Amino acid sequence: MASVIHIMERYEAGSGLKKALELSRTEVIRQIRESGIRGRGGAGFPTAVKWNLCAAAQSPKKFLVCNADEGEPGTFKDRLLLTERPEALLDGITLGGYAIGAKLGVIYLRAEYAYMKPGLEAALAARREAKLLGKKVLGKDFEFDIEIRMGAGAYVCGEETALIESLEGSRGEPRNRPPYPVNTGLVGAPTSVNNVETLIACAHIMAKGPEWFRKHGTDVSTGSKLLSVSGDCAKPGVYEVAFGTTVSDILKLVGGEGAKAVQVGGASGRTVPAKQFGRKLGFEDLATGGSVIVIGPQRDMLDVAENFLDFFVEESCGQCTPCREGNPKLLEGVLLLKRGKCSVGYLRELQNLGRTMQVASKCGLGQSSANAFLDITEHFRSEILGRVPATKE
Amino acid sequence: MLATERESLRHEIAEMAEKYEHKRDGMMPILEAIQEKYRCVSDFAMQEVARQLGVFPTEVYGVVSFYSFLSTEPRGKFAIRLCRTLSCDFAGKKEVARQLENELGVKFGGTTPDGLFSLEYCNCLGMCDHGPAMLVNNDVYTEVSPELVSEILEKYRRMFGPASQLEEAEAHHG
Ligand SMILES: Cc1cc2nc3c(=O)[nH]c(=O)nc-3n(C[C@H](O)[C@H](O)[C@H](O)COP(=O)(O)O)c2cc1C
Ligand code: SF4
Ligand code: FES
């Protein structure tokens, strides 16, 4: 039985930053590498590799951008961190900036979180006062400040290159990669984009050492993960668990036993049917930014698919054809299924379309928007075929 | 828009552009400030922003039309956004949506004739553990039930006495 752990709870303000500034930049990155931490925003790229590439890039200007765009349906752990753990976050941004050689950190805060801005601004002002930000951070030869920039309501801007476009004053349309932001990022300068939770974990790692971090989780997925649990369960909320925890353990923890499916990783994640509840959370199996939506037995899986596809149709930036044209087609297919008007042959065509979108779309949005459709049409065939719709009133 | 209003908007945009050194990366904060104050970014405002930042007006339009929190048409004094995403759907957003329409007398996508409220859907607000969730401007409401809807609206109506409501209605239609 899994249990909640609390390794990311207690944090003394400034402690990780103080430790980091006593070390060389290379040594900071070495310790982060030693911890094995991978990005918490969903993609799971090793943070030390990102920082190292950014540190190695030659440029007079560099940026560390904190991705606080948290838009994945069912994700809200960054909300909690931004409101309840600002000190650890600001430490993480500052020491990350030190490691890569940046003078400015930018928090890209989603428009929906505008109510958090005054609190964060106050925390920044207090840190300038306490010399945790400024010309000489903690009296060392290191200049750093942090700015908050607001999003304006676009899920795709959580994608790091779209985020950079948005910061530059453009439509949030993802760029081709390469070049990667670590070489050509914000205004062409090397930029490291990191998730809120990742940066907080890095502050803890610097304060407590990489060994402490490695004690939790699995070999491939070290440390703990914050889960945002919602949907049909008795105790929704944010939970910290070790990587490697199974879906059924999580259901026990949150009072969601009896679920018929669990959506892991949000709308762009995977729909896990009950027979696969033994699967583990982690980069080796169910990778997730932390969204866990419990789907109770009373729910219609086609409603789930429809809700997610509505989301993607609306949030697709429209730049590339597979995503722009594919999502409406899949949505249309779900509506056909709902009316009991879809042949297995046509369903197979839609599934092929979904797989094409996964490989042919330009960014992560289009590459993952067909996931739920594919999972639901594979695992819940008996539920979705041959429907006789209720007669209209 | 009156000539004097245009003048003051022009002046505000010039001041903000100055602060961002007329660089393009000032675009979003400038547009967000205009949206907040005027509830939309008008054609005139887009032209002025373009002029100040040295880009084409169509580029500014491209940005305004991309982001759901920016609009070319005025939103209500209080912009209501109800989360339509899965967890809130499970928690009962449909009933809340219906009651919102009943209380306001407008459908989703609409604005009340007095210009006080606009009503639209949005996607996940990061409050999924306390759904249904809703924003009124920057204020978050969670666990909204149909019964609570009229109470919430009343609160905003009260912030706006009858006299000022009249003024608002005129400004909106004039
Ligand atoms: C459509 C889309 C939306 C994303 N949204 C977010 C987000 O809201 N927050 C986030 O941290 N990462 C998001 N990402 C992942 C980012 O592109 C990027 O990988 C991440 O910010 C890197 O930080 P990390 O390495 O600390 O995870 C999104 C990716 C895609 C494709
Ligand atoms: S996959 Fe979708 S969101 Fe991504 S670039 Fe293509 S159209 Fe835009
Ligand atoms: S689903 Fe409504 S706030 Fe997340």
PDB file of C-alpha atoms and ligand atoms in Angstrom, chain A residues 38-47 50 67-72 77-78 155-161 163 177 193-199 268 312 363-366 368, ligand 1:
ATOM      1  CA  ARG A  38      13.699  14.884 -14.610  1.00  0.00           C
ATOM      2  CA  GLY A  39      11.310  17.667 -15.559  1.00  0.00           C
ATOM      3  CA  ARG A  40       7.981  17.653 -13.726  1.00  0.00           C
ATOM      4  CA  GLY A  41       6.061  19.525 -16.469  1.00  0.00           C
ATOM      5  CA  GLY A  42       5.264  16.346 -18.368  1.00  0.00           C
ATOM      6  CA  ALA A  43       8.024  15.741 -20.889  1.00  0.00           C
ATOM      7  CA  GLY A  44      10.487  14.401 -18.316  1.00  0.00           C
ATOM      8  CA  PHE A  45      13.691  15.782 -19.782  1.00  0.00           C
ATOM      9  CA  PRO A  46      16.651  15.548 -17.349  1.00  0.00           C
ATOM     10  CA  THR A  47      16.963  18.974 -15.735  1.00  0.00           C
ATOM     11  CA  LYS A  50      19.015  21.179 -19.920  1.00  0.00           C
ATOM     12  CA  ASN A  67       6.614  27.694 -16.633  1.00  0.00           C
ATOM     13  CA  ALA A  68       3.596  28.514 -14.469  1.00  0.00           C
ATOM     14  CA  ASP A  69       1.080  28.103 -17.265  1.00  0.00           C
ATOM     15  CA  GLU A  70      -0.439  24.985 -15.678  1.00  0.00           C
ATOM     16  CA  GLY A  71      -3.226  24.383 -18.181  1.00  0.00           C
ATOM     17  CA  GLU A  72      -3.407  20.607 -18.490  1.00  0.00           C
ATOM     18  CA  LYS A  77      -0.447  21.191  -8.006  1.00  0.00           C
ATOM     19  CA  ASP A  78       1.388  24.273  -9.295  1.00  0.00           C
ATOM     20  CA  TYR A 155      -3.269  26.177 -23.221  1.00  0.00           C
ATOM     21  CA  VAL A 156      -0.706  25.752 -25.996  1.00  0.00           C
ATOM     22  CA  CYS A 157       1.429  28.503 -24.419  1.00  0.00           C
ATOM     23  CA  GLY A 158       2.495  25.917 -21.829  1.00  0.00           C
ATOM     24  CA  GLU A 159       4.548  24.356 -24.623  1.00  0.00           C
ATOM     25  CA  GLU A 160       7.938  25.925 -24.122  1.00  0.00           C
ATOM     26  CA  THR A 161       8.518  27.406 -27.578  1.00  0.00           C
ATOM     27  CA  LEU A 163       5.544  30.253 -24.300  1.00  0.00           C
ATOM     28  CA  ARG A 177      12.773  22.295 -32.858  1.00  0.00           C
ATOM     29  CA  VAL A 193      12.250  26.644 -19.368  1.00  0.00           C
ATOM     30  CA  ASN A 194      11.423  24.715 -16.189  1.00  0.00           C
ATOM     31  CA  ASN A 195       8.219  23.726 -14.477  1.00  0.00           C
ATOM     32  CA  VAL A 196       7.293  25.139 -11.043  1.00  0.00           C
ATOM     33  CA  GLU A 197       7.561  21.762  -9.308  1.00  0.00           C
ATOM     34  CA  THR A 198      10.918  21.009 -10.950  1.00  0.00           C
ATOM     35  CA  LEU A 199      12.415  24.263  -9.676  1.00  0.00           C
ATOM     36  CA  SER A 268      -3.203  14.671 -23.302  1.00  0.00           C
ATOM     37  CA  PHE A 312      -8.245  20.226 -28.187  1.00  0.00           C
ATOM     38  CA  CYS A 363       4.102  19.937 -31.187  1.00  0.00           C
ATOM     39  CA  GLY A 364       3.112  17.953 -28.129  1.00  0.00           C
ATOM     40  CA  LEU A 365      -0.490  19.134 -28.289  1.00  0.00           C
ATOM     41  CA  GLY A 366      -1.283  17.463 -31.592  1.00  0.00           C
ATOM     42  CA  SER A 368      -1.015  13.646 -27.747  1.00  0.00           C
TER      43      SER A 368
HETATM   44  C1  LIG C   1       0.537  21.607 -25.237  1.00  0.00           C
HETATM   45  C2  LIG C   1       1.550  21.594 -24.135  1.00  0.00           C
HETATM   46  C3  LIG C   1       1.267  22.213 -22.932  1.00  0.00           C
HETATM   47  C4  LIG C   1       2.207  22.229 -21.909  1.00  0.00           C
HETATM   48  N1  LIG C   1       1.876  22.850 -20.740  1.00  0.00           N
HETATM   49  C5  LIG C   1       2.800  22.893 -19.751  1.00  0.00           C
HETATM   50  C6  LIG C   1       2.503  23.562 -18.528  1.00  0.00           C
HETATM   51  O1  LIG C   1       1.415  24.108 -18.349  1.00  0.00           O
HETATM   52  N2  LIG C   1       3.454  23.600 -17.561  1.00  0.00           N
HETATM   53  C7  LIG C   1       4.677  23.010 -17.740  1.00  0.00           C
HETATM   54  O2  LIG C   1       5.509  23.084 -16.854  1.00  0.00           O
HETATM   55  N3  LIG C   1       4.972  22.371 -18.875  1.00  0.00           N
HETATM   56  C8  LIG C   1       4.081  22.304 -19.884  1.00  0.00           C
HETATM   57  N4  LIG C   1       4.411  21.671 -21.056  1.00  0.00           N
HETATM   58  C9  LIG C   1       5.770  21.113 -21.182  1.00  0.00           C
HETATM   59  C10 LIG C   1       6.754  22.195 -21.604  1.00  0.00           C
HETATM   60  O3  LIG C   1       6.822  22.244 -23.023  1.00  0.00           O
HETATM   61  C11 LIG C   1       8.163  21.929 -21.099  1.00  0.00           C
HETATM   62  O4  LIG C   1       8.519  20.634 -21.439  1.00  0.00           O
HETATM   63  C12 LIG C   1       8.314  22.093 -19.611  1.00  0.00           C
HETATM   64  O5  LIG C   1       7.879  23.355 -19.200  1.00  0.00           O
HETATM   65  C13 LIG C   1       9.759  21.933 -19.235  1.00  0.00           C
HETATM   66  O6  LIG C   1       9.907  21.981 -17.837  1.00  0.00           O
HETATM   67  P1  LIG C   1      10.356  20.695 -17.021  1.00  0.00           P
HETATM   68  O7  LIG C   1      11.526  20.116 -17.750  1.00  0.00           O
HETATM   69  O8  LIG C   1      10.692  21.220 -15.696  1.00  0.00           O
HETATM   70  O9  LIG C   1       9.198  19.764 -17.014  1.00  0.00           O
HETATM   71  C14 LIG C   1       3.467  21.623 -22.089  1.00  0.00           C
HETATM   72  C15 LIG C   1       3.740  20.980 -23.291  1.00  0.00           C
HETATM   73  C16 LIG C   1       2.806  20.955 -24.306  1.00  0.00           C
HETATM   74  C17 LIG C   1       3.143  20.277 -25.576  1.00  0.00           C
END
